[in-house]
Amino acid sequence: MEQSKRRKIAKAAAGIFTLALSFFFLTVAFYMDLMSITETERLQSQPEIFDPAKEADGRLKELTIQGLSYEFAKDFKGTDWYCFGFSETGQIRIIVLNEDHFRALEDHTAYLFSDSPSGLPDPDVLFGMAVPLEEDIRQFGLEALRYLLAQPDMTEEEFSAVVGTSVLDTTRLPAATEFFGIGTFLLAAAFVLFSSGFSALANACGGRGPCWDSILKDSISKDSISKDDILKDGIPRDGIPKDVSSGNRFPHRSPSFPKGILGAALGSLIGVCIWLLLGSFGIISGIAGPLLLSFTFIGFRWLSGTINKKGIVFGILWSALIMALAEFLNCGAAFCRVFLEYDPSPDTVGYVASNLFGLMTESGAWTDYFRNLAVGYVFSAVICQKLVRKIFAQNPSKDRTLSEDEKADKKEETYGA
């Protein structure tokens, strides 16, 4: 008994320590987010003059334009347009504008291209970030500038001398992404630690053992032990209550299946977070499959009160579906990380979400998708097969074994009829 108490105290202490560590991580995560906001505000409040001859950096740039050309290229989404901007001194710069911003500067375009301009427009100051001039944009810009300046023989060297090697992207502003990235990682770690600590503390306070043992204990309703193992008041030596008359070591309970479905859904979300977290670090996310399946089982048992064969079957099918969805989200997140480097705006995420199937087909990402999914399925089957086999072997059917007294009563009823 003393050993059992010491184990409970150790589990409770571990749970409390893990919870405290999760709150520490949460505090640091919020601090990092605050630092990200503060540093971003500082970066965006100190602009410098845009110089296309310099290499791109993370500083805020400003450019004053007097005229604006029509767009000569568009980005992969078709929402951001590449135009030539003309400064007050006649210098030509390549500018990236979204469609709304371009429409707001139509008077600058009319001043250059209208046969009867309404008048000299007021100069407009544009803010953005310097980004490298990509090769495909360079080719489009070269053709457009040849036509615009009526110089069909303009070479690439002459084009670079005129417009430089960088463009001003007004759709992007500098941000302290390193602080935000660290804060996001710590927030995810705090969530995982909180879940683990809360589970350990609940097990300790409830007298539960490890999660697998807890699942098995609530699933098995028939387990014969010898009379020598039973002490007075029907308590066996191992501390687990037993119904002496029925011979059941664990009392039979019927799970609430609707509640179990909700619990499985909530539990699987923890596994999805771990799956996506591994994918964000370039690790094969399929190795999180057993954790996702485990949290699904634990969530089912948490809300339903127990888990039976039907719950196990549902948990396996549900986990298989959620793994497929989690890997799909993982691929979408990978595309977002790539495209957000070029256009860190909400519509980039929307573009990836609405075109994900096509993007995966064009890039050949389906191979990695099915590979990670296969790893998740195989790992889950290998690691969790022992638990599933035990539950299927020991969990009783609806027509559970009757005790001797119940058999006698059943016999009397039969003959009496």
Coordinates of C-alpha atoms in Angstrom, one line a residue:
M1 CA 0.0 0.0 0.0
E2 CA 2.8 2.3 0.9
Q3 CA 4.4 1.6 -2.5
S4 CA 1.2 2.4 -4.3
K5 CA 1.0 5.8 -2.4
R6 CA 4.5 6.6 -3.3
R7 CA 3.8 5.9 -7.0
K8 CA 0.8 8.2 -6.8
I9 CA 2.8 10.9 -5.2
A10 CA 5.5 10.6 -7.8
K11 CA 3.0 10.7 -10.6
A12 CA 1.3 13.8 -9.1
A13 CA 4.6 15.5 -8.7
A14 CA 5.6 14.7 -12.3
G15 CA 2.2 16.0 -13.4
I16 CA 2.5 19.2 -11.4
F17 CA 6.1 19.8 -12.7
T18 CA 4.9 19.2 -16.3
L19 CA 2.0 21.7 -15.8
A20 CA 4.4 24.2 -14.4
L21 CA 6.7 23.8 -17.3
S22 CA 3.8 24.2 -19.7
F23 CA 2.8 27.5 -18.1
F24 CA 6.5 28.7 -18.2
F25 CA 6.6 27.9 -22.0
L26 CA 3.3 29.6 -22.4
T27 CA 4.6 32.7 -20.7
V28 CA 7.7 32.8 -22.8
A29 CA 5.6 32.3 -25.9
F30 CA 3.5 35.3 -25.1
Y31 CA 6.7 37.3 -24.4
M32 CA 8.1 36.3 -27.8
D33 CA 4.9 37.3 -29.5
L34 CA 5.0 40.7 -27.7
M35 CA 8.7 41.1 -28.8
S36 CA 7.6 40.2 -32.3
I37 CA 5.0 43.0 -32.3
T38 CA 7.4 45.5 -30.8
E39 CA 10.3 44.7 -33.2
T40 CA 7.9 44.8 -36.2
E41 CA 6.7 48.2 -35.2
R42 CA 10.3 49.4 -35.0
L43 CA 11.2 48.0 -38.4
Q44 CA 8.2 49.6 -40.0
S45 CA 8.8 53.0 -38.5
Q46 CA 12.3 53.6 -39.9
P47 CA 12.1 53.6 -43.7
E48 CA 15.0 54.3 -46.0
I49 CA 15.2 55.3 -49.6
F50 CA 14.7 52.4 -52.0
D51 CA 17.9 51.7 -54.0
P52 CA 17.4 48.9 -56.6
A53 CA 21.2 48.5 -57.0
K54 CA 21.6 47.2 -53.4
E55 CA 20.9 43.7 -52.3
A56 CA 17.5 43.0 -50.7
D57 CA 17.3 43.2 -46.9
G58 CA 14.6 43.2 -44.2
R59 CA 14.4 47.0 -43.9
L60 CA 11.4 49.2 -44.8
K61 CA 11.9 51.1 -48.1
E62 CA 10.2 54.1 -49.5
L63 CA 9.9 55.4 -53.1
T64 CA 8.3 58.6 -54.4
I65 CA 6.7 58.2 -57.8
Q66 CA 5.3 60.7 -60.3
G67 CA 4.1 58.2 -63.0
L68 CA 3.1 54.6 -63.2
S69 CA 3.0 52.2 -66.2
Y70 CA 0.4 49.5 -66.8
E71 CA 1.2 46.0 -65.4
F72 CA 3.6 43.9 -67.5
A73 CA 3.4 40.7 -65.3
K74 CA 1.4 39.2 -62.5
D75 CA 2.3 36.8 -59.6
F76 CA 1.2 33.2 -59.4
K77 CA -2.2 34.2 -57.9
G78 CA -2.9 36.9 -60.4
T79 CA -3.5 39.4 -57.6
D80 CA -0.2 41.3 -57.4
W81 CA 0.9 43.2 -60.4
Y82 CA 4.4 44.3 -61.6
C83 CA 4.6 47.8 -63.0
F84 CA 7.2 50.4 -63.8
G85 CA 7.2 53.4 -61.5
F86 CA 8.8 56.7 -62.6
S87 CA 10.3 59.0 -60.0
E88 CA 10.2 62.8 -60.2
T89 CA 13.7 62.8 -61.7
G90 CA 12.7 60.2 -64.4
Q91 CA 14.3 57.2 -62.8
I92 CA 12.5 53.9 -63.6
R93 CA 11.9 51.3 -60.9
I94 CA 9.9 48.0 -60.8
I95 CA 7.1 48.1 -58.3
V96 CA 4.8 45.3 -57.1
L97 CA 1.2 46.5 -56.3
N98 CA -1.9 44.7 -55.5
E99 CA -4.9 45.4 -57.7
D100 CA -6.7 47.8 -55.3
H101 CA -3.5 49.8 -54.8
F102 CA -3.0 50.0 -58.6
R103 CA -6.5 51.2 -59.1
A104 CA -6.0 53.9 -56.5
L105 CA -3.0 55.2 -58.6
E106 CA -4.8 55.4 -61.9
D107 CA -4.2 59.1 -62.2
H108 CA -0.4 58.4 -62.3
T109 CA -1.0 56.0 -65.2
A110 CA -3.3 58.5 -67.0
Y111 CA -0.6 61.2 -66.7
L112 CA 1.8 59.0 -68.7
F113 CA -0.4 57.3 -71.2
S114 CA -3.5 59.5 -71.7
D115 CA -3.6 61.6 -74.9
S116 CA -5.0 64.5 -72.9
P117 CA -3.8 64.2 -69.3
S118 CA -5.9 66.0 -66.7
G119 CA -2.8 67.5 -65.1
L120 CA 0.4 66.6 -63.3
P121 CA -0.6 64.3 -60.4
D122 CA 0.7 64.8 -56.9
P123 CA 3.7 62.6 -56.1
D124 CA 2.8 59.5 -54.2
V125 CA 5.1 57.9 -51.6
L126 CA 5.1 54.1 -51.7
F127 CA 6.4 51.8 -48.9
G128 CA 7.4 48.2 -49.1
M129 CA 10.4 45.8 -49.0
A130 CA 13.2 45.3 -51.5
V131 CA 13.1 41.8 -53.0
P132 CA 15.4 40.2 -55.7
L133 CA 14.3 40.5 -59.3
E134 CA 13.4 37.0 -60.5
E135 CA 14.5 35.8 -63.8
D136 CA 11.0 35.4 -65.3
I137 CA 10.0 38.9 -64.2
R138 CA 13.3 40.2 -65.7
Q139 CA 12.3 38.8 -69.1
F140 CA 8.8 40.2 -69.0
G141 CA 10.2 43.5 -67.8
L142 CA 12.8 43.6 -70.5
E143 CA 10.2 43.1 -73.3
A144 CA 7.9 45.7 -71.7
L145 CA 10.6 48.3 -71.3
R146 CA 11.9 47.8 -74.9
Y147 CA 8.4 48.6 -76.1
L148 CA 7.8 51.4 -73.6
L149 CA 11.1 53.2 -74.5
A150 CA 11.0 52.2 -78.1
Q151 CA 14.4 50.5 -77.8
P152 CA 14.0 47.0 -79.3
D153 CA 17.7 46.4 -79.1
M154 CA 18.0 47.0 -75.3
T155 CA 20.2 44.3 -73.8
E156 CA 19.9 42.7 -70.4
E157 CA 22.9 44.6 -69.1
E158 CA 21.3 47.9 -70.1
F159 CA 18.0 46.8 -68.6
S160 CA 19.8 46.0 -65.3
A161 CA 21.6 49.4 -65.4
V162 CA 18.2 51.1 -65.7
V163 CA 16.0 49.2 -63.2
G164 CA 18.6 47.6 -61.0
T165 CA 18.5 44.1 -59.5
S166 CA 15.8 44.6 -56.9
V167 CA 12.1 45.5 -57.0
L168 CA 10.0 47.4 -54.5
D169 CA 7.2 45.0 -53.2
T170 CA 4.5 47.2 -51.6
T171 CA 2.5 44.1 -50.6
R172 CA 5.1 43.2 -48.0
L173 CA 6.2 44.9 -44.9
P174 CA 9.1 43.9 -42.6
A175 CA 8.2 41.7 -39.6
A176 CA 10.2 40.1 -36.8
T177 CA 9.3 36.6 -38.0
E178 CA 12.0 34.9 -36.0
F179 CA 10.4 36.0 -32.7
F180 CA 7.0 34.9 -33.9
G181 CA 8.3 31.5 -35.0
I182 CA 9.9 30.8 -31.7
G183 CA 6.7 31.9 -29.9
T184 CA 4.6 29.6 -32.1
F185 CA 6.9 26.7 -31.4
L186 CA 6.8 27.3 -27.6
L187 CA 3.0 27.7 -27.7
A188 CA 2.7 24.3 -29.4
A189 CA 5.1 22.8 -26.8
A190 CA 3.2 24.3 -24.0
F191 CA 0.0 22.7 -25.3
V192 CA 1.6 19.3 -25.5
L193 CA 3.1 19.6 -22.0
F194 CA -0.2 20.8 -20.6
S195 CA -2.0 17.8 -22.0
S196 CA 0.6 15.4 -20.7
G197 CA 0.8 17.0 -17.2
F198 CA -3.0 17.2 -16.9
S199 CA -3.3 13.5 -17.9
A200 CA -0.6 12.4 -15.4
L201 CA -2.1 14.5 -12.6
A202 CA -5.6 13.1 -13.3
N203 CA -4.3 9.5 -13.3
A204 CA -2.5 10.1 -10.0
C205 CA -5.6 11.6 -8.3
G206 CA -7.9 9.0 -9.7
G207 CA -5.6 6.1 -8.8
R208 CA -5.1 5.2 -12.4
G209 CA -2.0 3.5 -13.8
P210 CA -0.5 4.2 -17.2
C211 CA -2.8 5.2 -20.0
W212 CA -2.7 1.7 -21.7
D213 CA -3.4 0.0 -18.4
S214 CA -6.2 2.4 -17.7
I215 CA -7.8 1.6 -21.1
L216 CA -7.4 -2.1 -20.6
K217 CA -8.8 -2.0 -17.0
D218 CA -12.0 -0.3 -18.1
S219 CA -12.4 -2.5 -21.2
I220 CA -12.0 -5.9 -19.5
S221 CA -15.1 -7.0 -17.4
K222 CA -14.2 -10.6 -16.9
D223 CA -11.0 -11.7 -15.2
S224 CA -10.9 -14.7 -12.9
I225 CA -8.5 -14.7 -9.9
S226 CA -8.1 -17.1 -7.1
K227 CA -9.8 -16.8 -3.7
D228 CA -6.4 -16.5 -2.1
D229 CA -5.9 -13.2 -3.7
I230 CA -9.1 -11.7 -2.1
L231 CA -8.9 -10.0 1.2
K232 CA -11.9 -9.1 3.3
D233 CA -14.6 -6.8 1.9
G234 CA -14.0 -8.2 -1.6
I235 CA -10.8 -6.2 -2.2
P236 CA -8.0 -8.2 -3.9
R237 CA -4.4 -7.9 -3.0
D238 CA -3.6 -5.7 -6.0
G239 CA -6.0 -3.0 -4.8
I240 CA -8.6 -3.4 -7.6
P241 CA -12.2 -3.9 -6.4
K242 CA -13.8 -7.1 -7.3
D243 CA -17.4 -8.3 -7.3
V244 CA -17.0 -11.7 -5.5
S245 CA -20.4 -13.0 -6.4
S246 CA -20.0 -12.5 -10.1
G247 CA -16.2 -13.2 -10.2
N248 CA -15.7 -10.0 -12.1
R249 CA -12.5 -8.2 -11.3
F250 CA -13.7 -5.1 -13.2
P251 CA -17.4 -4.2 -13.1
H252 CA -19.1 -4.1 -16.5
R253 CA -19.9 -0.7 -17.9
S254 CA -21.5 0.2 -21.2
P255 CA -19.8 3.2 -22.9
S256 CA -21.7 6.2 -24.1
F257 CA -20.8 6.0 -27.8
P258 CA -21.9 9.5 -28.8
K259 CA -19.7 11.0 -26.0
G260 CA -16.9 8.6 -27.1
I261 CA -17.1 10.0 -30.6
L262 CA -16.7 13.5 -29.3
G263 CA -13.8 12.5 -27.0
A264 CA -12.0 10.7 -29.9
A265 CA -12.4 13.8 -32.1
L266 CA -10.9 16.0 -29.3
G267 CA -8.1 13.5 -28.5
S268 CA -7.1 13.2 -32.2
L269 CA -6.6 17.0 -32.4
I270 CA -3.6 16.6 -30.1
G271 CA -2.2 14.1 -32.4
V272 CA -2.8 16.3 -35.4
C273 CA -0.9 19.2 -33.7
I274 CA 2.1 16.9 -33.1
W275 CA 1.8 15.6 -36.7
L276 CA 1.9 19.2 -38.1
L277 CA 4.7 20.2 -35.7
L278 CA 7.0 17.4 -36.9
G279 CA 6.2 18.3 -40.5
S280 CA 7.1 21.9 -39.9
F281 CA 10.6 20.8 -38.8
G282 CA 11.1 18.6 -41.9
I283 CA 10.7 15.4 -39.9
I284 CA 8.6 12.5 -41.4
S285 CA 5.3 13.4 -39.8
G286 CA 4.1 9.8 -40.1
I287 CA 6.0 8.8 -36.9
A288 CA 3.3 10.7 -35.0
G289 CA 0.7 8.1 -36.1
P290 CA 0.9 6.0 -32.9
L291 CA 0.5 9.1 -30.8
L292 CA -2.5 10.2 -32.8
L293 CA -4.1 6.8 -32.4
S294 CA -3.3 6.7 -28.7
F295 CA -4.8 10.1 -28.0
T296 CA -7.9 9.0 -30.0
F297 CA -8.4 6.0 -27.7
I298 CA -7.8 8.1 -24.6
G299 CA -10.2 10.8 -25.7
F300 CA -12.9 8.1 -26.4
R301 CA -12.4 6.6 -23.0
W302 CA -12.3 10.0 -21.3
L303 CA -15.8 11.1 -22.3
S304 CA -17.5 7.7 -22.7
G305 CA -16.3 6.3 -19.4
T306 CA -14.8 3.2 -20.9
I307 CA -13.9 1.7 -24.3
N308 CA -15.1 -1.6 -25.8
K309 CA -14.6 -3.4 -29.1
K310 CA -16.9 -1.0 -30.9
G311 CA -14.9 1.9 -29.6
I312 CA -11.6 0.4 -30.7
V313 CA -12.9 -0.2 -34.2
F314 CA -14.2 3.4 -34.4
G315 CA -10.9 4.7 -33.0
I316 CA -8.9 2.9 -35.6
L317 CA -11.1 4.0 -38.5
W318 CA -11.3 7.6 -37.2
S319 CA -7.5 7.7 -36.7
A320 CA -6.9 6.5 -40.3
L321 CA -9.1 9.2 -41.6
I322 CA -7.6 11.9 -39.4
M323 CA -4.1 10.9 -40.4
A324 CA -5.0 11.3 -44.1
L325 CA -6.5 14.8 -43.3
A326 CA -3.5 15.7 -41.1
E327 CA -1.0 14.9 -43.9
F328 CA -3.1 16.9 -46.3
L329 CA -2.9 19.9 -44.0
N330 CA 0.8 19.2 -43.6
C331 CA 1.3 19.5 -47.4
G332 CA -0.8 22.7 -47.4
A333 CA 1.3 24.2 -44.7
A334 CA 4.4 23.4 -46.6
F335 CA 3.1 25.2 -49.7
C336 CA 2.1 28.2 -47.5
R337 CA 5.6 28.4 -46.0
V338 CA 7.0 28.6 -49.5
F339 CA 4.5 31.1 -50.9
L340 CA 4.3 33.3 -47.8
E341 CA 8.0 34.2 -48.4
Y342 CA 6.9 35.9 -51.6
D343 CA 3.6 37.2 -50.4
P344 CA 2.9 37.2 -46.7
S345 CA -0.8 38.0 -46.8
P346 CA -4.0 36.1 -45.9
D347 CA -5.1 35.7 -49.6
T348 CA -1.9 33.6 -50.1
V349 CA -3.3 31.1 -47.6
G350 CA -6.7 31.2 -49.4
Y351 CA -5.0 30.6 -52.7
V352 CA -3.1 27.5 -51.4
A353 CA -6.3 26.2 -49.8
S354 CA -8.4 26.5 -53.0
N355 CA -5.7 25.1 -55.3
L356 CA -4.0 22.5 -53.1
F357 CA -4.9 19.5 -55.2
G358 CA -3.5 21.2 -58.4
L359 CA -0.4 22.4 -56.6
M360 CA 0.3 18.9 -55.2
T361 CA -0.2 17.4 -58.7
E362 CA 2.1 19.9 -60.4
S363 CA 4.9 19.6 -57.9
G364 CA 4.7 15.8 -57.5
A365 CA 3.9 16.1 -53.8
W366 CA 1.5 13.2 -53.8
T367 CA 4.5 10.8 -53.5
D368 CA 5.5 12.3 -50.2
Y369 CA 1.9 12.4 -49.1
F370 CA 1.4 8.7 -49.5
R371 CA 4.8 7.9 -48.1
N372 CA 4.2 9.8 -44.9
L373 CA 0.7 8.4 -44.6
A374 CA 2.0 4.8 -45.1
V375 CA 4.6 5.4 -42.4
G376 CA 1.9 6.6 -40.0
Y377 CA -0.3 3.6 -40.7
V378 CA 2.6 1.1 -40.4
F379 CA 3.9 2.6 -37.2
S380 CA 0.5 2.7 -35.6
A381 CA -0.2 -0.9 -36.5
V382 CA 3.2 -2.1 -35.2
I383 CA 3.2 -0.1 -31.9
C384 CA -0.5 -0.4 -31.0
Q385 CA -1.3 -3.9 -32.2
K386 CA -0.6 -5.4 -28.8
L387 CA -3.2 -3.2 -27.1
V388 CA -5.8 -3.8 -29.7
R389 CA -5.3 -7.6 -29.6
K390 CA -5.6 -7.7 -25.9
I391 CA -8.8 -5.7 -25.8
F392 CA -10.4 -7.9 -28.6
A393 CA -9.3 -11.0 -26.8
Q394 CA -10.4 -10.1 -23.3
N395 CA -13.4 -7.7 -23.8
P396 CA -16.6 -9.6 -23.4
S397 CA -19.4 -9.7 -26.0
K398 CA -22.9 -8.6 -25.3
D399 CA -23.8 -12.1 -24.1
R400 CA -21.2 -12.0 -21.3
T401 CA -20.4 -15.0 -19.2
L402 CA -22.9 -15.5 -16.4
S403 CA -22.0 -16.3 -12.8
E404 CA -23.0 -19.5 -11.2
D405 CA -26.0 -17.8 -9.3
E406 CA -27.1 -16.2 -12.5
K407 CA -26.9 -19.5 -14.3
A408 CA -29.1 -21.1 -11.6
D409 CA -31.6 -18.3 -11.8
K410 CA -31.7 -18.6 -15.6
K411 CA -32.2 -22.4 -15.3
E412 CA -35.2 -22.0 -12.9
E413 CA -36.8 -19.4 -15.2
T414 CA -36.4 -21.7 -18.1
Y415 CA -37.9 -24.8 -16.4
G416 CA -40.6 -22.7 -14.7
A417 CA -41.7 -21.5 -18.1

